Coordinates of C-alpha atoms in Angstrom, one line a residue:
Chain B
X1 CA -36.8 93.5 121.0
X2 CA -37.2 97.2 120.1
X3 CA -37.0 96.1 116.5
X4 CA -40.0 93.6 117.0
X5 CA -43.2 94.9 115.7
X6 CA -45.1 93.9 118.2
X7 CA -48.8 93.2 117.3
X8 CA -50.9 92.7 120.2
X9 CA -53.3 94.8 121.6
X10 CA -53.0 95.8 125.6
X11 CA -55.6 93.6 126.3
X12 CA -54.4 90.4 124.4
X13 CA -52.4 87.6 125.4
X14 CA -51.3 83.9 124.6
X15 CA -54.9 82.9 126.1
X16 CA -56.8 85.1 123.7
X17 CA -54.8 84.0 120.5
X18 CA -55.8 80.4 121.4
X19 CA -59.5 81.2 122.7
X20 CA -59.6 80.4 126.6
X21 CA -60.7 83.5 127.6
Chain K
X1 CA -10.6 88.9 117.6
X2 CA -12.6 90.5 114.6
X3 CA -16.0 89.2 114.7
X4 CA -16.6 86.2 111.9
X5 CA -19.8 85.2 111.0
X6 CA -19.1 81.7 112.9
X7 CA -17.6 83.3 115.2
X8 CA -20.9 85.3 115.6
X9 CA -22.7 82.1 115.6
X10 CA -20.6 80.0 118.0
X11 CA -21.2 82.9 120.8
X12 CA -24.7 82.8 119.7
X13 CA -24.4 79.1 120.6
X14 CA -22.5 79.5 123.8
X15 CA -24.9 82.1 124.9
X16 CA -28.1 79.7 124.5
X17 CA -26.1 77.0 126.2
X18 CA -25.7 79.1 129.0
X19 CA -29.0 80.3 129.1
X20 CA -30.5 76.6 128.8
X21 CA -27.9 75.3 131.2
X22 CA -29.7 76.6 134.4
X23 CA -32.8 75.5 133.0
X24 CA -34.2 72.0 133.2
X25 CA -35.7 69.2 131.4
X26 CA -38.7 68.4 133.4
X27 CA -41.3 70.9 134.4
X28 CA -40.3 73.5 137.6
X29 CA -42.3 73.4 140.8
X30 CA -44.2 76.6 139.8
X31 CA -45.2 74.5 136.8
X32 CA -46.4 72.2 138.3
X33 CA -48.2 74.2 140.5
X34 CA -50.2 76.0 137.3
X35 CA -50.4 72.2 136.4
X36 CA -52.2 71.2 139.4
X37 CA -54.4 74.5 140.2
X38 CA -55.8 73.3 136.5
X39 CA -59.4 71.8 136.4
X40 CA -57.6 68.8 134.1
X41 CA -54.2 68.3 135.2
X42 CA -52.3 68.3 132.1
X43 CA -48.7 67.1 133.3
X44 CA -48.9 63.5 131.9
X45 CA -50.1 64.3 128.6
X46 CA -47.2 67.5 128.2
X47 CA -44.4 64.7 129.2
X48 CA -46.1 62.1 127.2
X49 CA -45.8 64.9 124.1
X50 CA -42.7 65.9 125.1
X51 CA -41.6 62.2 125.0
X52 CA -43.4 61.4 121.9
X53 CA -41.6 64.2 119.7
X54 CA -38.4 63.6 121.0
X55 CA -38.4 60.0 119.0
X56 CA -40.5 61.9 116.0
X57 CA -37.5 64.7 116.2
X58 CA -34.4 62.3 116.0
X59 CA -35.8 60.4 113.8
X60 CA -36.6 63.2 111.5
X61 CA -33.4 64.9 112.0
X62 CA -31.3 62.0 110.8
X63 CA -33.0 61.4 108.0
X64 CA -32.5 64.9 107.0
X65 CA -28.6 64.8 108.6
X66 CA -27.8 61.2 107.9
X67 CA -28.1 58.8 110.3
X68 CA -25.0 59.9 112.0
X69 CA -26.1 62.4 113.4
X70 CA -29.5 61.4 115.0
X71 CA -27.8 62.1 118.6
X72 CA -27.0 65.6 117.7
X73 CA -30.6 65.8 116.9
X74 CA -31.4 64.7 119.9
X75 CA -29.5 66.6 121.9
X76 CA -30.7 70.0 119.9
X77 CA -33.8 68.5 120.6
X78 CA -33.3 68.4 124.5
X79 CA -31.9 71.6 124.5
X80 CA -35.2 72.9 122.8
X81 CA -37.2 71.4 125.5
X82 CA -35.7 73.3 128.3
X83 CA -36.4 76.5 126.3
X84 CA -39.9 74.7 125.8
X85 CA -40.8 74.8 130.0
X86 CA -38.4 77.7 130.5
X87 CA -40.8 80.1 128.2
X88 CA -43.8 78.0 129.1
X89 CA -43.1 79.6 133.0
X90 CA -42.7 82.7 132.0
X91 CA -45.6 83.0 129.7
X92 CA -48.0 81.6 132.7
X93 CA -46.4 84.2 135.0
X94 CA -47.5 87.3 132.8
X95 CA -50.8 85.4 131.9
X96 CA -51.5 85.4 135.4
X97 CA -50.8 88.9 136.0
X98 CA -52.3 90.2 133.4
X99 CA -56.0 88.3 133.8
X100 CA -55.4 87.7 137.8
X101 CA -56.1 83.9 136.4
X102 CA -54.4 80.8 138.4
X103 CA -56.5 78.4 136.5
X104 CA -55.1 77.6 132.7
X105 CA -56.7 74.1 132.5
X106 CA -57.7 75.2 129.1
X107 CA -54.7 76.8 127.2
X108 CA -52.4 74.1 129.1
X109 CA -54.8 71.2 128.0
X110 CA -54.7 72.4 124.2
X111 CA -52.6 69.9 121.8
X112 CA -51.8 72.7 119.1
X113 CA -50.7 75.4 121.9
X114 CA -47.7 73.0 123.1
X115 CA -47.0 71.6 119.8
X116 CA -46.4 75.2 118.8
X117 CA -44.5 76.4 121.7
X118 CA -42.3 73.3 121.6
X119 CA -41.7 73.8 117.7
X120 CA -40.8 77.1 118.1
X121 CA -38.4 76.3 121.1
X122 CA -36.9 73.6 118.5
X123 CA -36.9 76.3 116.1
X124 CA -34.8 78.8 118.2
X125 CA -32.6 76.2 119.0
X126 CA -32.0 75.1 115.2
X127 CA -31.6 78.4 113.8
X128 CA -28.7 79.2 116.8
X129 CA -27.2 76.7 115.2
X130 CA -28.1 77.9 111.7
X131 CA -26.6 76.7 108.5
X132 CA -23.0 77.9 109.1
X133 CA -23.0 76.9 112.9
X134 CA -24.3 73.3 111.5
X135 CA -21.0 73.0 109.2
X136 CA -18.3 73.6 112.3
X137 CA -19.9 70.0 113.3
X138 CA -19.9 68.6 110.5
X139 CA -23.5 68.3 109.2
X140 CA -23.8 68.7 105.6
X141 CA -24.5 72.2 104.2
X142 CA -26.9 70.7 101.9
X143 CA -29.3 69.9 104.5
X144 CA -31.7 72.9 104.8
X145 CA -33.2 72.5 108.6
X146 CA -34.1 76.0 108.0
X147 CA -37.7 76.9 108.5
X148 CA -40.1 76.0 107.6
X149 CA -38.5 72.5 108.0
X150 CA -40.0 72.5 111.1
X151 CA -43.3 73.0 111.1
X152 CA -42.7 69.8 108.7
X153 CA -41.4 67.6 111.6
X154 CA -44.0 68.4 114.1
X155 CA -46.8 68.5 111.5
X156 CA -48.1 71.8 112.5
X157 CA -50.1 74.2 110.6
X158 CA -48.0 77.6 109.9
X159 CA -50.8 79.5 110.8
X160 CA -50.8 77.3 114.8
X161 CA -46.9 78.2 114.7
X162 CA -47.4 81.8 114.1
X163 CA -49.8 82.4 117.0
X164 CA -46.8 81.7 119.9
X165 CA -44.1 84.1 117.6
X166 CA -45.1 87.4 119.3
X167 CA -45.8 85.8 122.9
X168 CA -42.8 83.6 122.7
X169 CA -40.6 87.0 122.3
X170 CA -42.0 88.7 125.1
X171 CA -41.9 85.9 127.2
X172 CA -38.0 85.3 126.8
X173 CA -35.7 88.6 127.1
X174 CA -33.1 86.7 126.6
X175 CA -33.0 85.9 123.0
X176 CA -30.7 87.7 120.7
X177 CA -31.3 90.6 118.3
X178 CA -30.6 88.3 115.3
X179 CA -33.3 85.9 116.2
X180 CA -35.9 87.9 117.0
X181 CA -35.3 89.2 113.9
X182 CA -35.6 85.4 112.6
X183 CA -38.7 84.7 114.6
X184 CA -39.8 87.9 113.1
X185 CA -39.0 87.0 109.5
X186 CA -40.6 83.5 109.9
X187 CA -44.1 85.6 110.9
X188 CA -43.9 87.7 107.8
X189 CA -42.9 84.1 105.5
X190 CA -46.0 82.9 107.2
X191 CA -48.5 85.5 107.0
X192 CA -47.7 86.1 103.7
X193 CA -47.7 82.8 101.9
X194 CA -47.6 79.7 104.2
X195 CA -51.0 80.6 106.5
X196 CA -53.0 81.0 102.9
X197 CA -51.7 77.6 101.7
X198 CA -55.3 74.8 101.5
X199 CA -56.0 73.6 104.9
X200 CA -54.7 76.3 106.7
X201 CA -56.7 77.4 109.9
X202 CA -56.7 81.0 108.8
X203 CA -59.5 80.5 106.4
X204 CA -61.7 78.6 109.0
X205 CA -60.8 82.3 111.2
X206 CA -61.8 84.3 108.2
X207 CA -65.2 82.2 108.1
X208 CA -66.1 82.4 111.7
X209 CA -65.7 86.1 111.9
X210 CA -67.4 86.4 108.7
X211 CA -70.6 84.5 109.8
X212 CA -69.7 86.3 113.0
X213 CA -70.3 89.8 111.5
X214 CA -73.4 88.3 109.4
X215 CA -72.0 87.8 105.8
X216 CA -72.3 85.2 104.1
X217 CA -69.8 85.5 101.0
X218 CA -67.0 82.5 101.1
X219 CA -63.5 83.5 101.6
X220 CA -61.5 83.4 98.1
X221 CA -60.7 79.6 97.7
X222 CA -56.2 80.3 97.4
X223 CA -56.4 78.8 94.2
X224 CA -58.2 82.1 93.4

């Protein structure tokens, strides 16, 4: 996975992306 | 032996196997606990889901296939489903240390967040098995179940699909370098064509945080 760009902020999750925070 | 490409993708096939073999196709007790410490219980309606595109999936697949084959589909399918709880788990388990939340009654109640995490599952799945993989049982190599064919089959908006990508990588170590780097290439198909297609939730994003920040202007219509 060290090739994966990943996006997310510290802060953000699964629950975020789909609003249930 | 040298490494062939199907030889590359029949380990990449054995591998998943093995992976999915310890896993199961019904939800885990810790599941089911996140299930019941929810305010809605949403057990029935995932297994009723689950159920529900299972038929959708087999069907789809041997129409694609030819009706020979709609047993392989559902087999790939079954195989996608374990990867389905197996992420499902993990993802809960890093939700709830990263908020200190038992309580998921919302994301675990929400339609399009287990329609995508079960499509991408599928997708992993389909892609192990790839186009080359697919001849060495005998599917035609016409058939393009590449994605997007998927987000096809379970009617999902690109845009839905993309959302679980990133989480669905951290929440499975196991997956191999050459599909992450799949996963990977479907988010960049997606962000840069399939989420601006008509319809697509994106611009319904772009318009909320747009009346959000106080302007009015419409977001450019695709056709523009």
């Amino acid at each position: 996975a060290q090739d994966y760009h990943f996006g997310l902020e510290e802060g953000e999750g699964i629950s975020e992306l789909f609003d249930c925070n | 032996l040298p490494q062939t490409p199907v030889r590359a993708a029949m380990n990449n096939i054995q591998q998943l196997i093995m992976i999915l073999n310890s896993a199961t196709d019904k939800p885990s007790d810790t599941l089911i606990t996140y299930f019941n410490n929810c305010t809605v219980n949403p057990q029935d309606s995932i297994l009723k889901r689950v159920e529900s595109f299972h038929h959708i999936f087999k069907k789809k697949f041997a129409e694609a296939v030819g009706q020979g084959w709609a047993e392989t589909g559902a087999q790939r399918y079954r195989l996608g489903v374990r990867l389905y709880y197996r992420v499902m788990e993990s993802m809960l388990k890093s939700e709830e240390e990263r908020l200190s939340v038992q309580n998921f009654s919302t994301l675990l109640n929400d339609n399009i967040f287990h329609t995508s995490l079960l499509a991408c599952a599928v997708e992993v799945v389909m892609a192990t098995y790839g186009r080359n993989a697919s001849q060495s049982d005998g599917t035609s190599a016409e058939t393009d179940l590449s994605f997007p064919w998927i987000l096809n089959v379970f009617d999902l908006k690109a845009f839905d699909f993309y959302k679980v990508i990133e989480s669905f990588i951290r929440a499975e170590p196991s997956l191999t370098r050459e599909m992450i780097k799949h996963l990977e290439r479907c988010e960049h198909r997606i962000l840069e064509s399939l989420a601006w297609q008509s319809g697509s939730p994106l611009f319904d994003l772009i318009k909320q945080s747009k009346e959000r920040e106080g302007q009015t202007d419409q977001p450019e219509t695709t056709s523009t």
